[in-house]
Coordinates of C-alpha atoms in Angstrom, one line a residue:
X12 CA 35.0 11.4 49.0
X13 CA 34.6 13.1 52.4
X14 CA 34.9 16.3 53.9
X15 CA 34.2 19.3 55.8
X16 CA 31.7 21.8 54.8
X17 CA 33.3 25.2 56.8
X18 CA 30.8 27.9 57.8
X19 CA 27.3 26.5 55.8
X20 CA 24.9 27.1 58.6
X21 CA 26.0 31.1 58.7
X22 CA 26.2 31.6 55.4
X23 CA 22.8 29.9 55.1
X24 CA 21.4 32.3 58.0
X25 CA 22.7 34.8 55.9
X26 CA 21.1 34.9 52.8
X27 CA 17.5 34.1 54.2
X28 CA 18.2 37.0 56.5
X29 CA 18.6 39.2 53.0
X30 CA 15.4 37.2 52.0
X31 CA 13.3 38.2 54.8
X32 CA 12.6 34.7 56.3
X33 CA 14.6 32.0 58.5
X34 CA 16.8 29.6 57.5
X35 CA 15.0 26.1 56.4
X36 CA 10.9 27.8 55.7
X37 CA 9.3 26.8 53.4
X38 CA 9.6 28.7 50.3
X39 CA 6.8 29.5 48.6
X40 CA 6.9 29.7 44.2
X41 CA 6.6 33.2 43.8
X42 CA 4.1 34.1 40.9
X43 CA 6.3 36.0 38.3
X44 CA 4.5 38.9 36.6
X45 CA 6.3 38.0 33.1
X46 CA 6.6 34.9 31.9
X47 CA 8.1 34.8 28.4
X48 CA 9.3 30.9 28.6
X49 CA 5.3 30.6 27.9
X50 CA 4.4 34.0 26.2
X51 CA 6.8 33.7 23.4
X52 CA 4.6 32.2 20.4
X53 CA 1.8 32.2 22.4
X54 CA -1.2 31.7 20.4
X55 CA 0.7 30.4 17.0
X56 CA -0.9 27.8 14.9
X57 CA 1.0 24.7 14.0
X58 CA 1.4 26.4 10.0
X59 CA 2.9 29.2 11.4
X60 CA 5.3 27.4 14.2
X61 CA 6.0 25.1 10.5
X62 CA 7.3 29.0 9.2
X63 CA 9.4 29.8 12.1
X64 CA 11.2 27.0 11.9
X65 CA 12.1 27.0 8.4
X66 CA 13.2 30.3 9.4
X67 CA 15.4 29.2 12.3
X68 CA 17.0 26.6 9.9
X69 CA 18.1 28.9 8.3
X70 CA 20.3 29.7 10.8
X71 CA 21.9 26.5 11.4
X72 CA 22.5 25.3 7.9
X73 CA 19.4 22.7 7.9
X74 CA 18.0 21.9 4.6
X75 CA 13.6 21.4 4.6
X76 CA 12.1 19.0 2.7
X77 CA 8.1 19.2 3.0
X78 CA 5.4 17.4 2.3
X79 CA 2.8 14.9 3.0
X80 CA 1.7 11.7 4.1
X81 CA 0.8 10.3 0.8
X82 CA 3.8 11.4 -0.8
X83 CA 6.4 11.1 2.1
X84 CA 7.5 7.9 0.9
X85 CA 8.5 9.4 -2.5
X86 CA 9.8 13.1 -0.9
X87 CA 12.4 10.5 1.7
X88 CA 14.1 8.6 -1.1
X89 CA 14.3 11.6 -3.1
X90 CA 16.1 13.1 0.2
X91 CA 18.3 10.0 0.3
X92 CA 19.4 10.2 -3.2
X93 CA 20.2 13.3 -3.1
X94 CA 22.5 13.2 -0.4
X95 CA 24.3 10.5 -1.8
X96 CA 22.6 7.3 -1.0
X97 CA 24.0 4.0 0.6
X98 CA 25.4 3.1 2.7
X99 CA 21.9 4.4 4.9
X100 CA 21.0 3.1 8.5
X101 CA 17.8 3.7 10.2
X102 CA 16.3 3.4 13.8
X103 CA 14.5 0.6 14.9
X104 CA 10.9 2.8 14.8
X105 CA 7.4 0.9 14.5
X106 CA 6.7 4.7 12.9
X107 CA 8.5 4.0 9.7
X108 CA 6.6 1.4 9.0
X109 CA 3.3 3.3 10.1
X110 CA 4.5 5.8 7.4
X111 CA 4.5 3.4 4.8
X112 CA 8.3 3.6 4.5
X113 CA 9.2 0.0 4.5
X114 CA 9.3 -0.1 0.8
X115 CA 12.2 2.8 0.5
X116 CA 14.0 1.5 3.2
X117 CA 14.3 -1.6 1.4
X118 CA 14.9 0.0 -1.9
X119 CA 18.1 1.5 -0.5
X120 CA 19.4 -1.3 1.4
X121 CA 18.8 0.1 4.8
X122 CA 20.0 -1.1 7.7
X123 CA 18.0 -1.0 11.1
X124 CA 19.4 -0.8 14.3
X125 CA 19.1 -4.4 16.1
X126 CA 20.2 -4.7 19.3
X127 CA 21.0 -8.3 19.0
X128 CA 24.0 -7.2 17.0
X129 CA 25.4 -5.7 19.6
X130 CA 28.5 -3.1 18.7
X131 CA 28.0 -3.9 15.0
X132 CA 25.5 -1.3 14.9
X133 CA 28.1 1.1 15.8
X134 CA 30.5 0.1 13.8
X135 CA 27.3 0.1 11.0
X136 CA 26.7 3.8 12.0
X137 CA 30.2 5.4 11.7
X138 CA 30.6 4.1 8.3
X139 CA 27.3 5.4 7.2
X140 CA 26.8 8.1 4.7
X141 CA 23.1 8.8 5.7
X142 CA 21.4 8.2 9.6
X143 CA 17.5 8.2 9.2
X144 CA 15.7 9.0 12.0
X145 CA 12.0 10.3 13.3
X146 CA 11.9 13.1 15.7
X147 CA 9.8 13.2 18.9
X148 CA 9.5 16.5 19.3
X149 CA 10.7 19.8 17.1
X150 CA 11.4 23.3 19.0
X151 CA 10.1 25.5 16.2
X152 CA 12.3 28.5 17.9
X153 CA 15.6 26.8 17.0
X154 CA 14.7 24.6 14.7
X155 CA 15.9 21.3 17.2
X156 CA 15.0 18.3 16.2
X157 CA 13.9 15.9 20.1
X158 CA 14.9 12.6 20.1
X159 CA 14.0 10.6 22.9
X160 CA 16.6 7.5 22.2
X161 CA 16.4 4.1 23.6
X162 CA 17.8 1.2 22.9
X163 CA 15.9 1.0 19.6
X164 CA 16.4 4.6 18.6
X165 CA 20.3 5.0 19.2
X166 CA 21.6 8.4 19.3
X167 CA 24.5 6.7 17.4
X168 CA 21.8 7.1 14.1
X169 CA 21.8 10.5 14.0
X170 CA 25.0 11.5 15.3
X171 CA 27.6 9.1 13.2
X172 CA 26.8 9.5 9.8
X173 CA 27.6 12.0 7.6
X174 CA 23.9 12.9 6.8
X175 CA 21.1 12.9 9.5
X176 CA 18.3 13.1 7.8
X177 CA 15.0 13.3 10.0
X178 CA 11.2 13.2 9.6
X179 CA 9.1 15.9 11.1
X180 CA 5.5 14.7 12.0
X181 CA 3.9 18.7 11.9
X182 CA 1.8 17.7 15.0
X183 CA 5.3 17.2 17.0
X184 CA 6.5 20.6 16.6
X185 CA 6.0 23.2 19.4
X186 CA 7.3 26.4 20.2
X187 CA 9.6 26.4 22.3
X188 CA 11.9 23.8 24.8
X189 CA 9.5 25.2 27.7
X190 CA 6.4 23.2 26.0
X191 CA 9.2 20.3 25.3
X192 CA 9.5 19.8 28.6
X193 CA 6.0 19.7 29.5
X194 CA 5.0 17.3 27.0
X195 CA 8.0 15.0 29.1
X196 CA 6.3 15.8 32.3
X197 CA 2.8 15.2 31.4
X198 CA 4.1 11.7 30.1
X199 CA 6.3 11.2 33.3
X200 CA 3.0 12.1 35.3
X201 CA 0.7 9.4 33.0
X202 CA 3.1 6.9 34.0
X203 CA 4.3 6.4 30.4
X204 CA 7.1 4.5 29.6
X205 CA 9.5 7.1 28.5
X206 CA 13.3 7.3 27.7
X207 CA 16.2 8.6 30.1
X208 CA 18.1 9.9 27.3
X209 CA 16.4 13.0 25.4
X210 CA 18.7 14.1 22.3
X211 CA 18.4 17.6 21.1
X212 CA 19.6 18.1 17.7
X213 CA 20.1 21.9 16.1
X214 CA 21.3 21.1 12.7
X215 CA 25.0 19.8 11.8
X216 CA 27.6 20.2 14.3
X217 CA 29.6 23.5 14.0
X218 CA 32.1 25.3 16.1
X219 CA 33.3 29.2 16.5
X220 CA 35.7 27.8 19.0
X221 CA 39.0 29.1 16.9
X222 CA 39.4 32.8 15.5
X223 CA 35.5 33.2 16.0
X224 CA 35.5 31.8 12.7
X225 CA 32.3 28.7 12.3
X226 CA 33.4 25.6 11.1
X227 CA 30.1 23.3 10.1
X228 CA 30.6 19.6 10.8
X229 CA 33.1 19.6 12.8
X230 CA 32.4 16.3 15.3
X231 CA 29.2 14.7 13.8
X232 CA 26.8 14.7 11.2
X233 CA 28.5 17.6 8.3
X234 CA 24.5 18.0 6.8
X235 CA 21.2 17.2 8.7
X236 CA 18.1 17.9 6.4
X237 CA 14.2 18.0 7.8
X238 CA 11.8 16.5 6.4
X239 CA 8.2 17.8 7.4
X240 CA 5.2 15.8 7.1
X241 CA 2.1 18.5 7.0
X242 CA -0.8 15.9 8.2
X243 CA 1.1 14.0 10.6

């Protein structure tokens, strides 16, 4: 598509003219007295950041399961059950075997996400009555669960199935989506490998779209539960 930008260079001219400076400088970062992105929760311990997003989930119908590694194993199948059981599909994450899951993911016939299978997984997903997946990162402030999906880790997981049910390593939770993104650039910078797609998840999907009145599940999962592993 092609055409004619009418008038930039003026209006350009313009505003630097309000800014004190010419048109094409260099602009310098200016040093902001208040900084909240970085002051809010400054200072919290992880326990704490654990609190305030129990708090927030409050807020966005999310259910918390907590516990530890040892017991993990036990605490997910109880999760599982109680929200119904099979059909259950899972992420393809070398974590879930690092958390000694294996054994209750064969217990309730999960399936894992394989590539090789193409749209099947899909198709596996949508008819799903539990998505289990591991987070990346948690924004204690809003209690959003970071998903950085690949190929393996399909967003279809979490999004498709009636449940989304997702494990909280306590050392992945932060405060806010300002420290989010800094993990992402400090990985970016290290030259890690690192997904394109990020997936932030805020509990079940709702709307107030109509009358102002919310609707939870509306157009993906209806629950999502937590589950929060204190010494991971």
């Amino acid at each position: 598509m092609s055409g004619t930008i009418e008038n930039r260079e003026a209006f350009l001219e313009k505003i630097a003219h309000k800014l004190n400076h010419k048109s094409g400088d260099p602009v310098e970062t200016p040093e902001w007295i208040n900084q909240p992105q970085w002051a809010v929760y400054q200072g919290t311990s992880t326990n704490q950041l654990v609190n305030v997003m129990k708090k927030a989930c409050e807020s966005v119908h999310t259910k918390v399961f907590e516990t530890d590694a040892g017991n993990l194993a036990d605490v997910l199948d109880h999760a599982i059950t109680e929200y119904g059981g099979a059909p259950v599909i899972a992420t393809k994450d070398q974590r879930f075997s690092e958390f000694g899951l294996v054994d209750v993911l064969h217990k309730n016939s999960v399936s894992i996400w394989d590539t090789a299978e193409g749209h099947k997984n899909i198709e596996r997903a949508a008819q799903a009555n539990i998505g289990l997946s591991i987070c990346d990162v948690m924004l204690a402030e809003s209690a959003t669960a970071g998903l950085f999906n690949d190929k393996d880790k399909a967003r279809s997981v979490s999004l498709l199935p009636i449940t989304s049910i997702v494990i909280v390593p306590q050392s992945l939770i932060v405060p806010r989506l300002t420290q989010a993104m800094q993990m992402v650039e400090q990985k970016v910078t290290e030259g890690s490998e690192f997904s394109h797609y990020i997936n932030f998840i805020s509990g079940p999907s709702n709307s107030a779209d109509i009358e102002m009145r919310l609707v939870v599940g509306v157009h993906g999962p209806v629950k999502v539960a937590y589950v929060v592993v204190h010494d991971l």
